Amino acid sequence: AASAAAGVGAATDAAGRDAAKREYASAGEFWERRGGSDEEWYARSTAHWAAVAADVSGMLGGLAELHAPDVRASLAFIDELRADGGGEGGAGGAAAAPLRAEGVALDCGAGIGRVAGAVLLERFAAVELLEPNADFVAAARGALPAARLAACHTVALQAFAPPAGRAYAAVWVQWTLNYLTDDDVAAFLRRAAAALEPGGAVVVKES
Protein backbone atom coordinates (compact mmCIF):
# COMPACT_ATOMS: atom_id res chain seq x y z
CA ALA A 1 0.00 0.00 0.00
CA ALA A 2 1.08 3.57 -0.43
CA SER A 3 3.13 4.87 2.46
CA ALA A 4 0.94 7.95 2.78
CA ALA A 5 -2.52 6.39 2.97
CA ALA A 6 -5.10 8.73 4.44
CA GLY A 7 -6.67 8.22 7.84
CA VAL A 8 -10.35 8.39 8.70
CA GLY A 9 -11.70 11.65 7.39
CA ALA A 10 -8.23 12.91 6.48
CA ALA A 11 -7.28 14.64 3.25
CA THR A 12 -5.71 12.45 0.58
CA ASP A 13 -3.18 14.96 -0.77
CA ALA A 14 -0.06 13.51 0.86
CA ALA A 15 2.57 12.09 -1.50
CA GLY A 16 4.12 8.68 -0.96
CA ARG A 17 5.56 5.59 -2.59
CA ASP A 18 4.79 1.88 -2.58
CA ALA A 19 7.00 -1.11 -1.79
CA ALA A 20 8.24 -1.13 -5.39
CA LYS A 21 9.42 2.51 -5.00
CA ARG A 22 6.74 3.85 -7.37
CA GLU A 23 5.93 7.47 -6.51
CA TYR A 24 2.39 8.78 -6.01
CA ALA A 25 1.24 12.37 -5.63
CA SER A 26 -1.55 11.31 -3.27
CA ALA A 27 -3.23 8.29 -1.73
CA GLY A 28 -6.04 8.83 -4.23
CA GLU A 29 -3.60 8.49 -7.12
CA PHE A 30 -2.29 5.24 -5.63
CA TRP A 31 -5.75 3.70 -5.65
CA GLU A 32 -6.45 4.98 -9.18
CA ARG A 33 -3.24 3.48 -10.54
CA ARG A 34 -3.16 0.18 -8.63
CA GLY A 35 -5.18 -1.69 -11.28
CA GLY A 36 -7.82 -4.32 -10.69
CA SER A 37 -10.81 -4.46 -8.40
CA ASP A 38 -10.98 -4.54 -4.62
CA GLU A 39 -11.57 -8.30 -4.90
CA GLU A 40 -8.31 -8.71 -6.83
CA TRP A 41 -6.50 -6.55 -4.28
CA TYR A 42 -7.64 -8.80 -1.44
CA ALA A 43 -7.00 -11.98 -3.43
CA ARG A 44 -3.33 -11.02 -3.77
CA SER A 45 -3.08 -10.57 0.00
CA THR A 46 -4.78 -13.91 0.65
CA ALA A 47 -2.41 -15.67 -1.75
CA HIS A 48 0.61 -14.09 -0.08
CA TRP A 49 -0.34 -15.24 3.42
CA ALA A 50 -1.31 -18.71 2.21
CA ALA A 51 2.37 -19.27 1.40
CA VAL A 52 3.68 -18.02 4.76
CA ALA A 53 4.82 -20.44 7.47
CA ALA A 54 2.66 -20.59 10.59
CA ASP A 55 5.43 -19.57 12.97
CA VAL A 56 6.87 -16.39 14.50
CA SER A 57 9.37 -15.92 11.67
CA GLY A 58 6.56 -16.17 9.12
CA MET A 59 4.42 -13.67 10.97
CA LEU A 60 7.33 -11.20 11.08
CA GLY A 61 8.55 -11.60 7.51
CA GLY A 62 11.65 -13.50 8.51
CA LEU A 63 12.55 -11.03 11.25
CA ALA A 64 11.84 -13.16 14.31
CA GLU A 65 14.28 -11.06 16.32
CA LEU A 66 11.65 -8.28 16.32
CA HIS A 67 9.31 -10.35 18.49
CA ALA A 68 10.87 -9.61 21.89
CA PRO A 69 11.27 -5.81 21.48
CA ASP A 70 7.81 -5.60 19.91
CA VAL A 71 6.28 -7.38 22.90
CA ARG A 72 8.14 -5.20 25.40
CA ALA A 73 7.01 -2.00 23.68
CA SER A 74 3.38 -3.13 23.47
CA LEU A 75 3.22 -4.16 27.13
CA ALA A 76 4.77 -0.86 28.16
CA PHE A 77 2.27 1.04 26.00
CA ILE A 78 -0.70 -0.70 27.63
CA ASP A 79 0.73 0.00 31.07
CA GLU A 80 1.21 3.66 30.14
CA LEU A 81 -2.40 3.96 28.98
CA ARG A 82 -3.63 2.45 32.23
CA ALA A 83 -1.39 4.67 34.34
CA ASP A 84 -2.75 7.75 32.57
CA GLY A 85 -6.30 6.85 33.60
CA GLY A 86 -9.21 8.64 32.00
CA GLY A 87 -11.20 7.07 29.20
CA GLU A 88 -14.47 8.10 27.64
CA GLY A 89 -16.49 7.29 30.73
CA GLY A 90 -19.51 5.10 31.25
CA ALA A 91 -23.16 5.79 31.91
CA GLY A 92 -23.79 9.14 33.49
CA GLY A 93 -20.34 10.38 32.47
CA ALA A 94 -18.47 8.51 35.22
CA ALA A 95 -14.77 8.17 34.49
CA ALA A 96 -13.56 4.70 33.49
CA ALA A 97 -9.97 3.46 33.44
CA PRO A 98 -9.02 2.57 29.87
CA LEU A 99 -8.23 -0.99 28.83
CA ARG A 100 -9.95 -2.79 31.69
CA ALA A 101 -7.85 -5.80 32.74
CA GLU A 102 -10.94 -7.95 33.33
CA GLY A 103 -12.15 -7.36 29.80
CA VAL A 104 -11.73 -9.06 26.43
CA ALA A 105 -9.24 -7.86 23.82
CA LEU A 106 -9.88 -8.42 20.11
CA ASP A 107 -6.65 -9.24 18.23
CA CYS A 108 -7.10 -8.14 14.61
CA GLY A 109 -5.02 -9.90 11.99
CA ALA A 110 -4.11 -12.27 14.80
CA GLY A 111 -2.07 -14.74 12.76
CA ILE A 112 -0.84 -17.58 14.98
CA GLY A 113 -1.69 -15.69 18.18
CA ARG A 114 1.76 -14.18 18.62
CA VAL A 115 0.47 -10.88 20.00
CA ALA A 116 -2.53 -12.48 21.72
CA GLY A 117 -0.33 -14.81 23.75
CA ALA A 118 2.66 -12.61 24.50
CA VAL A 119 0.89 -9.27 24.96
CA LEU A 120 -2.88 -9.32 25.27
CA LEU A 121 -3.23 -12.30 27.61
CA GLU A 122 -0.58 -10.69 29.82
CA ARG A 123 -2.84 -7.67 30.30
CA PHE A 124 -6.43 -8.85 29.68
CA ALA A 125 -8.60 -11.66 31.00
CA ALA A 126 -9.40 -13.12 27.58
CA VAL A 127 -8.89 -12.62 23.88
CA GLU A 128 -10.81 -13.06 20.67
CA LEU A 129 -8.91 -13.66 17.44
CA LEU A 130 -9.80 -12.12 14.10
CA GLU A 131 -7.80 -13.89 11.38
CA PRO A 132 -8.87 -15.04 7.88
CA ASN A 133 -6.20 -17.75 7.45
CA ALA A 134 -7.59 -21.02 8.84
CA ASP A 135 -4.13 -22.56 9.22
CA PHE A 136 -2.99 -19.66 11.38
CA VAL A 137 -6.14 -19.90 13.50
CA ALA A 138 -5.50 -23.62 14.04
CA ALA A 139 -1.94 -22.85 15.17
CA ALA A 140 -3.23 -20.18 17.55
CA ARG A 141 -5.81 -22.55 19.05
CA GLY A 142 -3.02 -25.01 19.74
CA ALA A 143 -0.81 -22.40 21.40
CA LEU A 144 -3.22 -20.34 23.50
CA PRO A 145 -5.00 -21.46 26.69
CA ALA A 146 -8.48 -22.58 25.64
CA ALA A 147 -10.12 -21.20 28.78
CA ARG A 148 -9.02 -17.67 27.89
CA LEU A 149 -9.76 -17.83 24.16
CA ALA A 150 -13.24 -16.35 23.99
CA ALA A 151 -13.75 -16.75 20.23
CA CYS A 152 -12.01 -17.16 16.89
CA HIS A 153 -13.39 -15.24 13.90
CA THR A 154 -12.00 -16.78 10.70
CA VAL A 155 -12.92 -13.86 8.51
CA ALA A 156 -11.16 -10.96 6.81
CA LEU A 157 -10.86 -7.67 8.67
CA GLN A 158 -12.81 -5.77 6.03
CA ALA A 159 -15.73 -8.21 6.32
CA PHE A 160 -15.83 -8.49 10.11
CA ALA A 161 -18.73 -7.11 12.09
CA PRO A 162 -18.50 -7.53 15.89
CA PRO A 163 -21.23 -9.85 17.20
CA ALA A 164 -24.29 -8.07 18.54
CA GLY A 165 -23.90 -7.17 22.18
CA ARG A 166 -20.15 -7.79 22.24
CA ALA A 167 -18.07 -5.12 24.00
CA TYR A 168 -14.28 -5.09 23.96
CA ALA A 169 -11.88 -3.57 26.45
CA ALA A 170 -9.43 -3.19 23.56
CA VAL A 171 -9.38 -3.73 19.83
CA TRP A 172 -5.72 -4.33 18.92
CA VAL A 173 -4.84 -3.69 15.26
CA GLN A 174 -1.17 -4.36 14.50
CA TRP A 175 0.64 -4.42 11.14
CA THR A 176 -2.48 -5.27 9.17
CA LEU A 177 -4.22 -2.09 7.97
CA ASN A 178 -1.88 -1.77 4.98
CA TYR A 179 -3.67 -4.78 3.47
CA LEU A 180 -7.00 -2.93 3.39
CA THR A 181 -8.31 -0.27 1.05
CA ASP A 182 -8.65 3.18 2.60
CA ASP A 183 -12.44 2.96 2.59
CA ASP A 184 -12.36 -0.42 4.33
CA VAL A 185 -9.90 0.86 6.95
CA ALA A 186 -12.26 3.72 7.79
CA ALA A 187 -15.31 1.47 7.91
CA PHE A 188 -13.57 -1.12 10.08
CA LEU A 189 -12.33 1.45 12.58
CA ARG A 190 -15.84 2.84 12.94
CA ARG A 191 -17.24 -0.64 13.60
CA ALA A 192 -14.45 -1.34 16.09
CA ALA A 193 -15.05 1.91 17.97
CA ALA A 194 -18.76 1.14 18.21
CA ALA A 195 -17.95 -2.24 19.81
CA LEU A 196 -15.90 -0.84 22.70
CA GLU A 197 -17.01 -1.03 26.29
CA PRO A 198 -16.91 2.25 28.29
CA GLY A 199 -13.27 3.23 28.70
CA GLY A 200 -12.14 0.81 25.97
CA ALA A 201 -9.76 1.75 23.18
CA VAL A 202 -8.85 0.89 19.63
CA VAL A 203 -5.06 0.53 19.51
CA VAL A 204 -3.44 0.82 16.09
CA LYS A 205 0.21 -0.17 15.77
CA GLU A 206 1.55 0.27 12.25
CA SER A 207 4.92 0.96 10.63
Tab-separated table of C-alpha atoms in Angstrom:
chain	number	residue	atom	x	y	z
A	1	ALA	CA	0.000	0.000	0.000
A	2	ALA	CA	1.084	3.573	-0.434
A	3	SER	CA	3.132	4.873	2.460
A	4	ALA	CA	0.940	7.946	2.782
A	5	ALA	CA	-2.521	6.388	2.965
A	6	ALA	CA	-5.102	8.730	4.443
A	7	GLY	CA	-6.670	8.220	7.839
A	8	VAL	CA	-10.347	8.386	8.700
A	9	GLY	CA	-11.705	11.654	7.388
A	10	ALA	CA	-8.232	12.915	6.475
A	11	ALA	CA	-7.283	14.644	3.249
A	12	THR	CA	-5.706	12.450	0.578
A	13	ASP	CA	-3.181	14.962	-0.772
A	14	ALA	CA	-0.057	13.510	0.864
A	15	ALA	CA	2.566	12.089	-1.495
A	16	GLY	CA	4.123	8.679	-0.964
A	17	ARG	CA	5.561	5.585	-2.586
A	18	ASP	CA	4.790	1.882	-2.577
A	19	ALA	CA	6.998	-1.109	-1.789
A	20	ALA	CA	8.242	-1.132	-5.391
A	21	LYS	CA	9.423	2.508	-4.996
A	22	ARG	CA	6.742	3.847	-7.366
A	23	GLU	CA	5.929	7.471	-6.514
A	24	TYR	CA	2.390	8.785	-6.007
A	25	ALA	CA	1.236	12.371	-5.629
A	26	SER	CA	-1.554	11.310	-3.268
A	27	ALA	CA	-3.233	8.292	-1.727
A	28	GLY	CA	-6.036	8.827	-4.228
A	29	GLU	CA	-3.596	8.487	-7.118
A	30	PHE	CA	-2.291	5.240	-5.634
A	31	TRP	CA	-5.753	3.700	-5.651
A	32	GLU	CA	-6.454	4.980	-9.177
A	33	ARG	CA	-3.236	3.479	-10.539
A	34	ARG	CA	-3.161	0.183	-8.626
A	35	GLY	CA	-5.176	-1.686	-11.285
A	36	GLY	CA	-7.818	-4.320	-10.691
A	37	SER	CA	-10.812	-4.459	-8.397
A	38	ASP	CA	-10.979	-4.541	-4.616
A	39	GLU	CA	-11.567	-8.300	-4.898
A	40	GLU	CA	-8.310	-8.713	-6.829
A	41	TRP	CA	-6.496	-6.547	-4.277
A	42	TYR	CA	-7.639	-8.799	-1.438
A	43	ALA	CA	-6.998	-11.981	-3.428
A	44	ARG	CA	-3.330	-11.022	-3.766
A	45	SER	CA	-3.081	-10.575	0.001
A	46	THR	CA	-4.783	-13.913	0.647
A	47	ALA	CA	-2.411	-15.672	-1.748
A	48	HIS	CA	0.606	-14.090	-0.078
A	49	TRP	CA	-0.339	-15.244	3.419
A	50	ALA	CA	-1.314	-18.712	2.215
A	51	ALA	CA	2.368	-19.272	1.398
A	52	VAL	CA	3.682	-18.020	4.755
A	53	ALA	CA	4.824	-20.440	7.474
A	54	ALA	CA	2.661	-20.593	10.595
A	55	ASP	CA	5.432	-19.567	12.969
A	56	VAL	CA	6.867	-16.391	14.502
A	57	SER	CA	9.371	-15.919	11.675
A	58	GLY	CA	6.561	-16.174	9.124
A	59	MET	CA	4.420	-13.667	10.969
A	60	LEU	CA	7.327	-11.202	11.079
A	61	GLY	CA	8.546	-11.596	7.511
A	62	GLY	CA	11.651	-13.502	8.511
A	63	LEU	CA	12.553	-11.025	11.251
A	64	ALA	CA	11.835	-13.163	14.312
A	65	GLU	CA	14.276	-11.057	16.323
A	66	LEU	CA	11.653	-8.280	16.321
A	67	HIS	CA	9.306	-10.350	18.486
A	68	ALA	CA	10.869	-9.606	21.892
A	69	PRO	CA	11.269	-5.814	21.484
A	70	ASP	CA	7.811	-5.597	19.910
A	71	VAL	CA	6.283	-7.380	22.899
A	72	ARG	CA	8.144	-5.202	25.404
A	73	ALA	CA	7.013	-2.002	23.677
A	74	SER	CA	3.383	-3.134	23.472
A	75	LEU	CA	3.223	-4.159	27.130
A	76	ALA	CA	4.766	-0.855	28.162
A	77	PHE	CA	2.265	1.041	26.001
A	78	ILE	CA	-0.704	-0.702	27.626
A	79	ASP	CA	0.727	0.000	31.071
A	80	GLU	CA	1.206	3.655	30.137
A	81	LEU	CA	-2.403	3.962	28.984
A	82	ARG	CA	-3.630	2.452	32.229
A	83	ALA	CA	-1.393	4.674	34.335
A	84	ASP	CA	-2.749	7.750	32.566
A	85	GLY	CA	-6.299	6.848	33.604
A	86	GLY	CA	-9.207	8.643	32.002
A	87	GLY	CA	-11.199	7.074	29.198
A	88	GLU	CA	-14.467	8.100	27.640
A	89	GLY	CA	-16.489	7.291	30.731
A	90	GLY	CA	-19.507	5.100	31.250
A	91	ALA	CA	-23.158	5.787	31.910
A	92	GLY	CA	-23.785	9.140	33.489
A	93	GLY	CA	-20.341	10.382	32.469
A	94	ALA	CA	-18.470	8.510	35.221
A	95	ALA	CA	-14.773	8.167	34.489
A	96	ALA	CA	-13.563	4.704	33.492
A	97	ALA	CA	-9.974	3.460	33.436
A	98	PRO	CA	-9.023	2.569	29.865
A	99	LEU	CA	-8.229	-0.993	28.826
A	100	ARG	CA	-9.954	-2.792	31.687
A	101	ALA	CA	-7.850	-5.800	32.739
A	102	GLU	CA	-10.943	-7.951	33.334
A	103	GLY	CA	-12.149	-7.364	29.795
A	104	VAL	CA	-11.729	-9.063	26.433
A	105	ALA	CA	-9.244	-7.864	23.817
A	106	LEU	CA	-9.875	-8.424	20.112
A	107	ASP	CA	-6.646	-9.239	18.227
A	108	CYS	CA	-7.099	-8.136	14.612
A	109	GLY	CA	-5.021	-9.902	11.989
A	110	ALA	CA	-4.110	-12.274	14.797
A	111	GLY	CA	-2.066	-14.739	12.762
A	112	ILE	CA	-0.844	-17.579	14.985
A	113	GLY	CA	-1.692	-15.691	18.175
A	114	ARG	CA	1.764	-14.182	18.621
A	115	VAL	CA	0.466	-10.884	20.005
A	116	ALA	CA	-2.525	-12.480	21.720
A	117	GLY	CA	-0.333	-14.810	23.745
A	118	ALA	CA	2.659	-12.610	24.496
A	119	VAL	CA	0.888	-9.272	24.961
A	120	LEU	CA	-2.881	-9.324	25.273
A	121	LEU	CA	-3.229	-12.298	27.612
A	122	GLU	CA	-0.580	-10.693	29.820
A	123	ARG	CA	-2.843	-7.670	30.296
A	124	PHE	CA	-6.432	-8.849	29.679
A	125	ALA	CA	-8.599	-11.662	30.997
A	126	ALA	CA	-9.400	-13.119	27.580
A	127	VAL	CA	-8.890	-12.619	23.877
A	128	GLU	CA	-10.805	-13.060	20.669
A	129	LEU	CA	-8.909	-13.665	17.437
A	130	LEU	CA	-9.796	-12.124	14.096
A	131	GLU	CA	-7.804	-13.893	11.379
A	132	PRO	CA	-8.865	-15.039	7.883
A	133	ASN	CA	-6.202	-17.746	7.447
A	134	ALA	CA	-7.591	-21.017	8.844
A	135	ASP	CA	-4.125	-22.564	9.223
A	136	PHE	CA	-2.992	-19.659	11.384
A	137	VAL	CA	-6.138	-19.902	13.497
A	138	ALA	CA	-5.502	-23.622	14.038
A	139	ALA	CA	-1.941	-22.849	15.170
A	140	ALA	CA	-3.232	-20.180	17.549
A	141	ARG	CA	-5.811	-22.549	19.047
A	142	GLY	CA	-3.023	-25.009	19.744
A	143	ALA	CA	-0.805	-22.402	21.402
A	144	LEU	CA	-3.220	-20.341	23.502
A	145	PRO	CA	-5.002	-21.457	26.695
A	146	ALA	CA	-8.483	-22.581	25.644
A	147	ALA	CA	-10.121	-21.199	28.780
A	148	ARG	CA	-9.020	-17.670	27.890
A	149	LEU	CA	-9.761	-17.832	24.160
A	150	ALA	CA	-13.239	-16.354	23.992
A	151	ALA	CA	-13.749	-16.747	20.233
A	152	CYS	CA	-12.014	-17.162	16.888
A	153	HIS	CA	-13.393	-15.244	13.905
A	154	THR	CA	-11.995	-16.781	10.703
A	155	VAL	CA	-12.922	-13.856	8.511
A	156	ALA	CA	-11.164	-10.963	6.811
A	157	LEU	CA	-10.861	-7.675	8.667
A	158	GLN	CA	-12.813	-5.766	6.034
A	159	ALA	CA	-15.732	-8.210	6.324
A	160	PHE	CA	-15.832	-8.490	10.113
A	161	ALA	CA	-18.732	-7.113	12.088
A	162	PRO	CA	-18.499	-7.531	15.889
A	163	PRO	CA	-21.228	-9.847	17.199
A	164	ALA	CA	-24.293	-8.067	18.535
A	165	GLY	CA	-23.903	-7.174	22.176
A	166	ARG	CA	-20.150	-7.794	22.241
A	167	ALA	CA	-18.070	-5.121	24.000
A	168	TYR	CA	-14.281	-5.093	23.959
A	169	ALA	CA	-11.875	-3.568	26.450
A	170	ALA	CA	-9.432	-3.189	23.564
A	171	VAL	CA	-9.375	-3.726	19.832
A	172	TRP	CA	-5.724	-4.329	18.916
A	173	VAL	CA	-4.841	-3.692	15.259
A	174	GLN	CA	-1.169	-4.355	14.496
A	175	TRP	CA	0.638	-4.423	11.138
A	176	THR	CA	-2.479	-5.268	9.168
A	177	LEU	CA	-4.224	-2.095	7.972
A	178	ASN	CA	-1.882	-1.766	4.979
A	179	TYR	CA	-3.665	-4.784	3.467
A	180	LEU	CA	-7.002	-2.933	3.394
A	181	THR	CA	-8.305	-0.269	1.055
A	182	ASP	CA	-8.647	3.183	2.599
A	183	ASP	CA	-12.442	2.956	2.594
A	184	ASP	CA	-12.361	-0.416	4.325
A	185	VAL	CA	-9.903	0.865	6.946
A	186	ALA	CA	-12.257	3.723	7.788
A	187	ALA	CA	-15.309	1.470	7.908
A	188	PHE	CA	-13.574	-1.123	10.078
A	189	LEU	CA	-12.326	1.447	12.582
A	190	ARG	CA	-15.838	2.840	12.943
A	191	ARG	CA	-17.242	-0.641	13.603
A	192	ALA	CA	-14.453	-1.340	16.092
A	193	ALA	CA	-15.053	1.912	17.972
A	194	ALA	CA	-18.765	1.139	18.209
A	195	ALA	CA	-17.951	-2.235	19.807
A	196	LEU	CA	-15.902	-0.837	22.701
A	197	GLU	CA	-17.010	-1.026	26.290
A	198	PRO	CA	-16.911	2.249	28.295
A	199	GLY	CA	-13.269	3.228	28.703
A	200	GLY	CA	-12.139	0.812	25.972
A	201	ALA	CA	-9.763	1.747	23.182
A	202	VAL	CA	-8.846	0.894	19.632
A	203	VAL	CA	-5.056	0.533	19.511
A	204	VAL	CA	-3.437	0.818	16.090
A	205	LYS	CA	0.210	-0.174	15.770
A	206	GLU	CA	1.553	0.270	12.246
A	207	SER	CA	4.921	0.955	10.634
